[in-house]
Amino acid sequence: MPVDLDNSSTASGEASVSSSGNQSQPPKPTAKKKRNLPGMPDPDAEVISLSPKTLMATNRFVCEICNKGFQRDQNLQLHRRGHNLPWKLRQRSSKEVKKRVYVCPEPSCVHHDPSRALGDLTGIKKHFCRKHGEKKWKCDKCSKKYAVQSDWKAHSKICGTREYKCDCGTLFSRRDSFITHRAFCDALAEESARAQTQPSANPTSEPNSNAQAVDSSATAPPLPPATAPAPAPAPAPPAAPRPSTGQISSVLPTKSPVLPENPQPIVEEAPASATGLNGSCSSTTSSSSNGNTNCSVFASLFASSTASASLQTPQTPAFTDLIRAMARPDPPTELARPTATEPISLCLSTNHGSSLFGTSGQDRRQYAAPPQPAMSATALLQKAAQMGAAATNASLLRGFGIVSSSSSSGQQDGLHWSQRQVEPENSSVPSGLGLAHCDGGSGLKELMMGTPSVFGPKQTTLDFLGLGMAAGGSPSSGLSALITSIGGGLDVAAAAAAASYGGGGEFSGKDIGRNS
Amino acid sequence: MNSQEILLCLRSLDGGCLEKLLLHCASALESNDVTLAQQVMWVLNNVASSVGDPNQRLTSWFLRALISRASRVCPTAMNIDGSSTIQRRLMSVTELAGYVDLIPWHRFGFCASNSAILKAIQGFPRVHILDFSITHCMQWPTLIDALSKRPEGPPTLRITVPSSRPPVPPLLNVSTEEVGLRLGNFAKSRDVPFEFHVFDKSPSSTAPDEILCKGTPSFHFDSLLGHLNPSMLNLRDDEALVINCQHWLHYLYDEKKGSPQGASLRDIFINRIKALNPRIIVVVDEDSDLSASSLTSRITTCFNYLWIPFDALETFLPKDSSQRIEYESDIGHKIENIISYEGFQRIERLESCIKLSQRWKNAGCTSIPFSEETVKEVRTLLDEHAGGWGMKREGDMLVLTWKGHNSVFATTWVPNGLED
């Protein structure tokens, strides 16, 4: 009978919904249990988000006799029986209990997303304590700290109790790790090579699986007499790594200074103005053919050696850098492993980011309220557009180590770019955004039409479009709303021509744009 | 709102939001919407970090894969050979031994399989294991160790591996033969008679760890299939044949080629295996369904599956741990293949355990449940890892779970009529 689940000593017991429970249950009914698809949890499940206080609370239910605390009332009631006190256990109601899943209230946490919800209350509590709580429990023998007492107990039980030591000096706490290592370790190879010449090798006892504290090295039982034909001894030196044959593909530069140097050649290559390519790019009419401009659109995005001209935005060099950096073959000497300071170009902002913001967001030992209310992704995209318009854009990118376009029209490009979105042909904005002629496959269509399979039963607490739209809103409103929301934000910079966007009746583009 | 505030906001985006951004990015790329793509990439770029928290790390690999995909659409002078952009890393055998134990992703399969194999070969004096896996025989030392302690004495053990393997991490800096040599050494030290063979060393098969061949259909598996018969494998009548497929089957092309049988490579392989009349077939693989071909569904599925190892690694390794970064980079390799390649080059063709099980049933095999002893062993294993790992039974399958979410499944099969 489950008494005090949270003080149980098996650390893995709580995690899975059905793991430890299965064994004591009667055989499963013949009806197949419906398997949840990943990313699409049970659509009928109720998503519950408890407050940090609730999640951290321990032992709210206290026994009046012995003052022992329990996290759940059920457990307290069962305990009270032991004192011969009257107890009450709420019977499970006969109607089907609605399946509940729990999310983490911490917005940046992976379990904040309903599709990563945890199936049981104990699990989410333990998660919250472990991840966002203070680590109060410290192991005596080693330095490990734990936020959840049962984890600490589980660890203490095994810490230092079993140690297997290989001849090479490595220590293992688990036998299977030790065995696997030992099988391939050079120490064994050397020893067997020695054993070929010395039949009377010293036998040392091998720890058997019941061994407690064993710190002697484990070797084989005494070798058979040397009369047995010996296979060739294992090669004495460990095989040297194959020189550079493995390092075939390109790799990112591992030093940040490399990156900012890149844009210069790229920008310089660019002819002052490339009209043709600009013309074919997004914001103009749908008449731009898909055929052979496809390639050139991407050429503009990813700067081929010739047509990097259409650097419409200050941001393009950044992406050019990304692609170039990624695609550039690694200089032969650059075999360094990634280090903590390596800014793979995708994380250009992070290192600088942390210096800008200090470490406030980093350490989650103590739970702290998030500094900002969560922002919808749409608003972020609008901000991205605004950034292009704002004068701060160039300096921002510089601050991140992306040398923004050093061409003279830095800021002007920004304005130019955002204005481009509101060109006179606004009636063609839908097509300008490339949405009308989506031959790019069904993926985009599904997205735009709000097909449930993509947006549907995800129970997102954060609605991407900020539209409060349930799954499968009417296709036309979905499409136009998206256009409006994206188009509306871009409207901010150029106040004129705010008039007719997309036609989304429910939401005014201006409102969304001003939402900050 | 100034830029600092925006960036602070970005750091607090939740998984659902990130996923949608990735989807929008993909759509924008597919429809050549440069502007939208740039916007989304700007946002994602400011979130992604390979040394951040799990969501940021995961996003960084996805973003990278998307960019990789886009640049493949229009090859530039830079990436003209279309190969992966992620650095390939070769490990030593002992590094690999540590690698497979970082999280139970592989060891779960090893443990369940070895336990089931032990039971299936009880009483047999000769055992032959046909090993299809990507972990270079890391599974076998513990089996050899267990065999050495068999009450009736160890059997004569033969392990046969194909010469080619999918060009995916983890990669070794030594040859398969060298691995076999060391394994043999170890078996000898445990007094287990041992043989190691590499088959399918036809002239056309090249070194195991070559780069992904562009446009070569189902590379080398054709040759491998051709070797799957008793004479080529040198099967002996008095041996208990064990087939071991660990994280392997999902690399076999699952779409029906224009082959005479009209069956996919995967089905052909399964049928050939069954025809060898093994005592037991062990199948372990990742439980995620990537068979739907659309990019958006692949992104969604993948994002909602591969968060698991990132989350697990976060619980016990610091953000700048090189072990962790390397492990994640290998997953990034997988993500890149899933997102950025199509056709034959997309080799990560994961399939749900239900579908895979159905293939075995269609081929005329019956599943065998795992014994209580095996279950107990697996639980003991998981107890020694981080608290979020669990296990559950689904029918005859064992499924490794992380915080309740399915990750890896293990099953065992016999040809119909041979179950006892």
Coordinates of C-alpha atoms in Angstrom, one line a residue, chain A residues 14-502:
Chain A
E14 CA 8.1 8.5 -9.4
A15 CA 9.0 9.4 -13.0
S16 CA 7.0 7.2 -15.2
V17 CA 3.3 7.1 -14.9
S18 CA 3.0 3.4 -15.2
S19 CA 6.4 2.0 -14.4
S20 CA 6.2 0.8 -10.9
G21 CA 2.5 0.6 -10.9
N22 CA 2.2 -2.1 -13.5
Q23 CA 3.6 -4.9 -11.6
S24 CA 1.0 -4.9 -8.9
Q25 CA -1.9 -4.4 -11.2
P26 CA -3.9 -7.2 -12.6
P27 CA -3.2 -8.1 -16.2
K28 CA -4.1 -5.4 -18.6
P29 CA -7.5 -5.6 -20.2
T30 CA -7.6 -6.8 -23.7
A31 CA -8.5 -3.4 -25.1
K32 CA -5.3 -1.8 -26.4
K33 CA -4.3 1.2 -24.5
K34 CA -4.2 4.2 -26.7
R35 CA -0.7 5.3 -27.3
N36 CA -0.1 8.9 -27.1
L37 CA 1.7 10.4 -30.0
P38 CA 4.7 12.5 -29.1
G39 CA 3.9 16.2 -29.2
M40 CA 0.2 15.4 -29.1
P41 CA -0.7 14.4 -25.7
D42 CA -4.2 13.3 -24.8
P43 CA -6.4 16.0 -26.1
D44 CA -8.9 15.4 -23.4
A45 CA -6.4 15.8 -20.6
E46 CA -6.7 18.7 -18.4
V47 CA -3.6 20.8 -18.3
I48 CA -2.9 22.1 -14.8
S49 CA -0.3 24.7 -13.9
L50 CA 0.3 24.9 -10.2
S51 CA 2.0 27.8 -8.5
P52 CA 5.6 27.5 -7.4
K53 CA 4.5 27.7 -3.8
T54 CA 2.2 24.8 -4.2
L55 CA 4.8 22.8 -6.0
M56 CA 7.5 23.4 -3.4
A57 CA 5.3 22.9 -0.5
T58 CA 6.1 19.8 1.4
N59 CA 4.2 18.1 4.1
R60 CA 1.2 20.3 4.4
F61 CA -0.7 17.5 6.0
V62 CA 0.5 16.9 9.5
C63 CA -0.4 14.2 11.9
E64 CA -1.7 15.6 15.1
I65 CA -0.2 12.8 17.2
C66 CA 3.3 12.5 16.0
N67 CA 3.7 15.6 13.9
K68 CA 4.8 13.6 10.9
G69 CA 4.2 15.5 7.7
F70 CA 2.8 14.3 4.4
Q71 CA 2.5 15.8 1.1
R72 CA -0.9 14.4 0.4
D73 CA -4.0 14.0 2.4
Q74 CA -4.4 10.4 1.4
N75 CA -1.1 9.5 2.9
L76 CA -1.9 11.2 6.1
Q77 CA -5.2 9.4 6.4
L78 CA -3.5 6.1 5.9
H79 CA -1.0 7.0 8.5
R80 CA -3.7 8.0 11.0
R81 CA -4.9 4.4 10.9
G82 CA -1.7 3.4 12.5
H83 CA -2.6 5.6 15.5
N84 CA -6.0 4.1 15.7
L85 CA -7.4 7.5 14.8
P86 CA -10.5 7.8 12.8
W87 CA -9.5 8.2 9.2
K88 CA -11.2 9.0 6.0
L89 CA -10.1 8.1 2.5
R90 CA -11.9 9.7 -0.3
Q91 CA -13.2 7.0 -2.5
R92 CA -12.4 7.3 -6.1
S93 CA -15.5 8.5 -7.8
S94 CA -17.3 6.0 -9.9
K95 CA -17.3 8.2 -13.0
E96 CA -14.2 8.3 -15.0
V97 CA -11.6 10.5 -13.6
K98 CA -10.4 13.0 -16.0
K99 CA -6.8 12.6 -16.9
R100 CA -4.7 15.4 -15.7
V101 CA -1.3 16.5 -16.8
Y102 CA 0.8 19.1 -15.1
V103 CA 3.0 21.8 -16.5
C104 CA 5.8 23.7 -15.0
P105 CA 5.0 27.3 -14.2
E106 CA 8.5 28.5 -15.1
P107 CA 8.1 29.9 -18.6
S108 CA 11.6 29.0 -19.9
C109 CA 11.4 25.5 -18.6
V110 CA 11.0 22.7 -21.0
H111 CA 8.0 21.4 -19.1
H112 CA 6.2 24.6 -19.5
D113 CA 5.0 23.4 -22.8
P114 CA 1.8 21.3 -22.5
S115 CA 3.2 18.8 -25.0
R116 CA 5.9 18.1 -22.5
A117 CA 3.6 18.0 -19.5
L118 CA 4.2 15.4 -16.8
G119 CA 1.5 12.9 -16.1
D120 CA 1.5 12.9 -12.3
L121 CA 1.6 15.4 -9.5
T122 CA 4.5 13.9 -7.8
G123 CA 6.5 14.0 -10.9
I124 CA 5.9 17.7 -11.5
K125 CA 6.6 18.5 -7.9
K126 CA 9.9 16.6 -8.0
H127 CA 10.8 18.2 -11.2
F128 CA 10.2 21.7 -9.9
C129 CA 12.1 21.1 -6.8
R130 CA 15.0 19.6 -8.7
K131 CA 15.2 22.1 -11.4
H132 CA 14.1 25.3 -9.9
G133 CA 14.5 24.7 -6.3
E134 CA 17.3 25.1 -3.9
K135 CA 19.6 22.2 -3.5
K136 CA 19.5 21.7 0.2
W137 CA 20.6 18.1 0.5
K138 CA 24.3 17.4 0.2
C139 CA 26.0 14.1 0.0
D140 CA 28.5 13.5 2.8
K141 CA 31.0 11.5 0.8
C142 CA 31.1 13.4 -2.5
S143 CA 30.1 16.9 -3.4
K144 CA 26.8 16.2 -5.1
K145 CA 23.9 18.3 -4.1
Y146 CA 20.2 17.5 -4.4
A147 CA 17.0 19.4 -4.2
V148 CA 14.8 16.4 -3.5
Q149 CA 15.4 14.4 -0.4
S150 CA 14.6 11.1 -2.0
D151 CA 17.2 11.7 -4.7
W152 CA 19.7 12.5 -2.0
K153 CA 18.8 9.3 -0.1
A154 CA 19.0 7.2 -3.2
H155 CA 22.4 8.6 -4.1
S156 CA 23.8 8.2 -0.5
K157 CA 22.9 4.6 -0.6
I158 CA 25.2 3.8 -3.4
C159 CA 27.8 6.5 -3.1
G160 CA 31.2 4.9 -2.4
T161 CA 29.7 1.5 -1.7
R162 CA 30.9 -0.1 -4.8
E163 CA 34.0 0.9 -6.7
Y164 CA 35.5 -1.0 -9.4
K165 CA 39.0 0.0 -10.5
C166 CA 40.6 -0.7 -13.8
D167 CA 44.3 -1.3 -14.1
C168 CA 44.4 2.0 -16.0
G169 CA 43.3 3.7 -12.8
T170 CA 39.8 4.7 -13.8
L171 CA 37.1 4.2 -11.1
F172 CA 33.6 3.0 -11.8
S173 CA 30.6 2.9 -9.5
R174 CA 28.7 0.6 -11.8
R175 CA 29.7 -2.8 -12.8
D176 CA 28.5 -2.9 -16.3
S177 CA 30.4 0.3 -17.1
F178 CA 33.5 -1.2 -15.6
I179 CA 33.2 -4.4 -17.5
T180 CA 32.6 -2.6 -20.8
H181 CA 35.5 -0.3 -20.2
R182 CA 37.8 -3.1 -19.1
A183 CA 37.1 -5.1 -22.2
F184 CA 38.5 -2.4 -24.4
C185 CA 41.0 -0.8 -22.2
D186 CA 44.6 -0.9 -23.2
A187 CA 45.4 -2.1 -19.7
L188 CA 43.9 -5.4 -20.5
A189 CA 45.6 -5.6 -23.8
E190 CA 49.0 -5.0 -22.2
E191 CA 48.3 -7.4 -19.5
S192 CA 47.4 -10.2 -21.8
A193 CA 50.5 -9.5 -23.8
R194 CA 52.5 -9.8 -20.7
A195 CA 50.7 -12.9 -19.8
Q196 CA 51.8 -14.6 -22.9
T197 CA 55.4 -14.4 -21.7
Q198 CA 54.5 -15.0 -18.0
P199 CA 52.2 -17.9 -17.6
S200 CA 52.2 -17.5 -13.9
A201 CA 50.5 -14.1 -13.8
N202 CA 49.4 -12.9 -10.5
P203 CA 45.8 -13.7 -10.0
T204 CA 43.9 -11.0 -8.2
S205 CA 40.4 -11.5 -7.1
E206 CA 37.7 -10.2 -9.2
P207 CA 34.8 -8.5 -7.4
N208 CA 31.7 -10.5 -7.9
S209 CA 28.4 -8.9 -8.2
N210 CA 27.8 -9.0 -4.5
A211 CA 30.9 -7.2 -3.6
Q212 CA 30.6 -4.2 -1.3
A213 CA 33.5 -2.0 -1.1
V214 CA 36.1 -3.2 -3.5
D215 CA 38.9 -1.1 -4.5
S216 CA 41.3 -3.5 -5.9
S217 CA 41.7 -3.8 -9.6
A218 CA 39.8 -6.6 -11.2
T219 CA 41.7 -8.9 -13.4
A220 CA 41.0 -12.3 -15.0
P221 CA 41.2 -15.5 -13.1
P222 CA 44.5 -17.2 -13.5
L223 CA 45.4 -17.7 -17.1
P224 CA 45.6 -21.2 -18.5
P225 CA 49.1 -22.7 -18.8
A226 CA 51.2 -21.3 -21.5
T227 CA 50.9 -24.5 -23.5
A228 CA 47.7 -23.2 -25.0
P229 CA 48.5 -21.6 -28.3
A230 CA 48.4 -17.9 -27.9
P231 CA 46.7 -15.7 -30.4
A232 CA 48.7 -12.7 -31.4
P233 CA 48.9 -10.3 -28.5
A234 CA 46.9 -7.2 -28.9
P235 CA 48.8 -4.4 -30.5
A236 CA 50.8 -2.7 -27.9
P237 CA 50.2 1.0 -28.4
P238 CA 46.7 2.2 -28.5
A239 CA 45.7 2.7 -32.0
A240 CA 46.5 6.2 -33.0
P241 CA 43.6 8.3 -34.2
R242 CA 43.5 8.3 -37.9
P243 CA 45.0 11.5 -39.1
S244 CA 42.4 13.9 -40.3
T245 CA 40.5 11.3 -42.4
G246 CA 37.8 11.7 -39.9
Q247 CA 37.8 15.4 -40.0
I248 CA 36.3 15.6 -43.4
S249 CA 33.4 17.9 -43.3
S250 CA 33.5 21.5 -42.7
V251 CA 33.1 22.9 -39.2
L252 CA 32.3 26.1 -37.7
P253 CA 35.0 28.4 -36.6
T254 CA 35.7 27.9 -33.0
K255 CA 36.8 31.4 -32.2
S256 CA 34.5 34.3 -32.2
P257 CA 36.9 36.8 -33.7
V258 CA 36.8 34.9 -36.9
L259 CA 33.3 35.7 -37.5
P260 CA 33.1 39.4 -37.7
E261 CA 35.9 39.4 -40.2
N262 CA 33.8 37.6 -42.6
P263 CA 31.3 40.2 -43.6
Q264 CA 33.9 42.5 -45.1
P265 CA 34.7 40.5 -48.1
I266 CA 31.1 39.6 -48.6
V267 CA 29.9 43.2 -48.5
E268 CA 32.7 44.4 -50.7
E269 CA 31.9 41.9 -53.3
A270 CA 28.5 43.2 -53.6
P271 CA 27.8 45.5 -56.5
A272 CA 26.3 48.7 -55.3
S273 CA 22.9 47.9 -56.3
A274 CA 21.5 44.8 -57.8
T275 CA 18.2 45.6 -59.2
G276 CA 17.1 42.4 -60.8
L277 CA 17.4 40.3 -57.7
N278 CA 15.8 42.8 -55.5
G279 CA 13.0 42.9 -57.8
S280 CA 12.4 39.2 -57.6
C281 CA 12.4 39.1 -53.9
S282 CA 9.5 38.9 -51.6
S283 CA 7.6 42.0 -51.3
T284 CA 6.7 42.5 -54.9
T285 CA 4.0 41.1 -57.0
S286 CA 3.1 37.6 -57.4
S287 CA 4.0 37.9 -61.0
S288 CA 7.6 37.2 -60.1
S289 CA 8.0 33.7 -61.4
N290 CA 8.9 30.9 -59.3
G291 CA 11.0 29.2 -61.8
N292 CA 14.5 30.3 -62.0
T293 CA 14.2 33.0 -59.4
N294 CA 14.0 30.4 -56.7
C295 CA 17.6 29.9 -56.8
S296 CA 18.4 33.5 -56.9
V297 CA 16.2 34.3 -53.9
F298 CA 18.3 31.9 -51.9
A299 CA 21.4 33.2 -53.5
S300 CA 20.4 36.5 -52.1
L301 CA 19.7 35.1 -48.7
F302 CA 22.8 33.0 -48.6
A303 CA 25.2 35.1 -50.5
S304 CA 26.6 33.2 -53.4
S305 CA 29.9 34.4 -54.6
T306 CA 28.4 36.6 -57.2
A307 CA 25.0 37.8 -56.3
S308 CA 25.3 38.8 -52.7
A309 CA 24.2 42.1 -54.0
S310 CA 20.7 42.0 -52.8
L311 CA 21.6 42.8 -49.2
Q312 CA 18.3 44.3 -48.6
T313 CA 18.6 44.3 -44.9
P314 CA 21.4 44.9 -42.5
Q315 CA 20.5 41.5 -41.3
T316 CA 21.4 39.7 -44.5
P317 CA 25.1 39.9 -43.8
A318 CA 24.5 38.1 -40.6
F319 CA 22.8 35.2 -42.3
T320 CA 25.4 35.3 -45.0
D321 CA 27.9 35.0 -42.2
L322 CA 26.0 32.1 -40.8
I323 CA 25.9 30.2 -44.0
R324 CA 29.4 31.0 -45.0
A325 CA 30.7 30.1 -41.7
M326 CA 28.9 26.9 -41.6
A327 CA 29.8 25.9 -45.1
R328 CA 33.4 27.0 -45.1
P329 CA 35.7 24.1 -44.9
D330 CA 37.6 23.9 -41.8
P331 CA 41.1 25.2 -41.9
P332 CA 43.2 22.0 -41.4
T333 CA 44.6 23.0 -38.1
E334 CA 41.3 23.9 -36.6
L335 CA 40.6 20.8 -34.8
A336 CA 39.9 22.2 -31.4
R337 CA 37.0 20.8 -29.5
P338 CA 34.2 23.0 -28.7
T339 CA 34.8 24.9 -25.5
A340 CA 32.6 26.8 -23.3
T341 CA 33.5 30.0 -25.0
E342 CA 32.9 28.8 -28.5
P343 CA 30.3 30.9 -30.1
I344 CA 29.1 28.6 -32.8
S345 CA 27.7 31.3 -35.0
L346 CA 24.2 30.4 -34.1
C347 CA 24.8 31.6 -30.6
L348 CA 26.4 34.8 -31.4
S349 CA 24.1 36.6 -29.1
T350 CA 24.5 34.4 -26.1
N351 CA 27.9 35.1 -24.9
H352 CA 27.4 38.8 -25.4
G353 CA 23.9 38.4 -24.2
S354 CA 25.1 37.1 -20.9
S355 CA 27.4 40.0 -20.6
L356 CA 24.7 42.4 -21.3
F357 CA 22.3 41.0 -18.9
G358 CA 24.6 39.6 -16.3
T359 CA 23.8 36.2 -15.0
S360 CA 20.3 37.0 -13.9
G361 CA 18.6 34.6 -16.1
Q362 CA 21.1 31.9 -15.8
D363 CA 21.1 30.5 -12.4
R364 CA 17.9 28.9 -11.5
R365 CA 18.7 27.7 -8.1
Q366 CA 16.3 29.9 -6.4
Y367 CA 13.0 30.3 -8.1
A368 CA 12.5 33.8 -9.2
A369 CA 9.6 35.3 -11.1
P370 CA 10.4 35.7 -14.8
P371 CA 11.6 39.2 -15.5
Q372 CA 9.2 39.8 -18.4
P373 CA 5.7 38.6 -19.2
A374 CA 6.1 36.1 -22.0
M375 CA 5.9 37.7 -25.4
S376 CA 4.1 36.1 -28.2
A377 CA 6.2 35.0 -31.0
T378 CA 4.3 37.1 -33.5
A379 CA 5.2 40.2 -31.5
L380 CA 8.8 39.1 -31.5
L381 CA 8.7 38.9 -35.3
Q382 CA 7.3 42.3 -35.4
K383 CA 10.0 43.5 -33.2
A384 CA 12.5 41.9 -35.5
A385 CA 11.0 44.0 -38.3
Q386 CA 11.1 47.1 -36.2
M387 CA 14.6 46.4 -35.3
G388 CA 15.4 46.7 -39.0
A389 CA 13.7 50.0 -39.0
A390 CA 15.3 51.3 -35.9
A391 CA 18.6 53.0 -35.8
T392 CA 19.6 50.7 -33.0
N393 CA 19.7 47.8 -35.3
A394 CA 23.2 48.3 -36.6
S395 CA 24.6 48.9 -33.2
L396 CA 22.7 45.9 -31.8
L397 CA 24.1 43.6 -34.4
R398 CA 27.5 45.0 -33.8
G399 CA 27.2 44.4 -30.1
F400 CA 26.6 40.8 -30.9
G401 CA 29.7 40.5 -32.9
I402 CA 27.9 40.7 -36.2
V403 CA 29.4 43.5 -38.0
S404 CA 26.5 44.9 -39.7
S405 CA 26.6 46.1 -43.2
S406 CA 29.4 48.5 -43.5
S407 CA 28.0 49.9 -46.6
S408 CA 27.2 53.5 -46.1
S409 CA 23.5 53.0 -46.2
G410 CA 23.4 51.1 -43.0
Q411 CA 20.5 52.8 -41.4
Q412 CA 19.0 53.8 -44.6
D413 CA 18.8 50.2 -45.6
G414 CA 16.9 49.5 -42.5
L415 CA 14.3 52.0 -43.3
H416 CA 14.4 51.0 -46.8
W417 CA 13.8 47.5 -45.9
S418 CA 10.9 48.1 -43.7
Q419 CA 9.4 50.5 -46.2
R420 CA 9.7 47.9 -48.8
Q421 CA 7.1 45.9 -46.9
V422 CA 4.6 48.7 -47.4
E423 CA 5.1 49.4 -50.9
P424 CA 2.3 50.8 -52.9
E425 CA 1.3 47.5 -54.0
N426 CA -0.2 46.6 -50.6
S427 CA -3.0 44.8 -52.1
S428 CA -0.5 42.2 -53.0
V429 CA 0.9 41.9 -49.5
P430 CA -0.4 38.4 -49.2
S431 CA 1.4 37.3 -52.3
G432 CA 4.3 39.5 -51.4
L433 CA 4.9 37.4 -48.3
G434 CA 5.0 34.5 -50.5
L435 CA 1.9 33.0 -49.1
A436 CA -0.3 33.0 -52.1
H437 CA 1.8 30.9 -54.4
C438 CA 2.9 28.3 -52.0
D439 CA 4.2 25.7 -54.1
G440 CA 6.7 24.9 -51.4
G441 CA 4.8 21.9 -50.4
S442 CA 1.9 21.1 -48.3
G443 CA 3.7 22.2 -45.2
L444 CA 3.0 25.8 -45.6
K445 CA -0.6 25.3 -46.6
E446 CA -1.3 23.3 -43.5
L447 CA 0.3 26.0 -41.4
M448 CA -1.6 28.8 -42.9
M449 CA -4.9 27.0 -42.9
G450 CA -4.5 26.3 -39.3
T451 CA -4.9 22.6 -39.9
P452 CA -5.4 20.9 -36.6
S453 CA -2.7 18.4 -37.2
V454 CA -0.2 21.2 -36.9
F455 CA -1.7 23.6 -34.5
G456 CA -4.5 21.6 -33.1
P457 CA -4.7 19.7 -30.0
K458 CA -1.6 21.1 -28.5
Q459 CA -3.4 23.1 -25.8
T460 CA -0.8 25.7 -26.1
T461 CA -1.0 28.1 -23.2
L462 CA 0.8 30.5 -25.4
D463 CA -1.1 30.9 -28.6
F464 CA 1.4 31.7 -31.3
L465 CA -0.6 34.2 -33.2
G466 CA -2.0 35.8 -30.0
L467 CA -5.4 35.5 -31.6
G468 CA -7.0 33.2 -29.1
M469 CA -7.9 31.1 -32.1
A470 CA -8.9 27.5 -31.4
A471 CA -7.7 24.8 -33.5
G472 CA -8.9 24.9 -37.0
G473 CA -10.2 28.4 -37.2
S474 CA -11.7 29.2 -40.5
P475 CA -9.0 29.1 -43.2
S476 CA -9.5 32.5 -44.5
S477 CA -9.4 34.2 -41.1
G478 CA -6.3 32.3 -40.2
L479 CA -4.5 33.4 -43.3
S480 CA -5.5 36.9 -43.1
A481 CA -4.9 37.2 -39.5
L482 CA -1.4 36.0 -39.9
I483 CA -0.8 38.5 -42.6
T484 CA -2.4 41.3 -40.6
S485 CA -0.3 40.5 -37.6
I486 CA 2.9 40.4 -39.5
G487 CA 2.0 43.2 -41.8
G488 CA 0.6 45.4 -39.0
G489 CA 3.8 45.5 -37.0
L490 CA 5.7 46.6 -40.0
D491 CA 3.3 49.4 -40.4
V492 CA 4.7 51.2 -37.4
A493 CA 7.6 52.7 -39.0
A494 CA 5.9 54.0 -42.0
A495 CA 2.8 55.5 -40.7
A496 CA 1.3 56.1 -44.1
A497 CA -0.6 53.6 -46.1
A498 CA -1.9 51.9 -43.0
A499 CA -5.1 51.3 -44.8
S500 CA -6.0 48.1 -46.3
Y501 CA -4.0 45.1 -45.1
G502 CA -5.1 41.6 -45.7

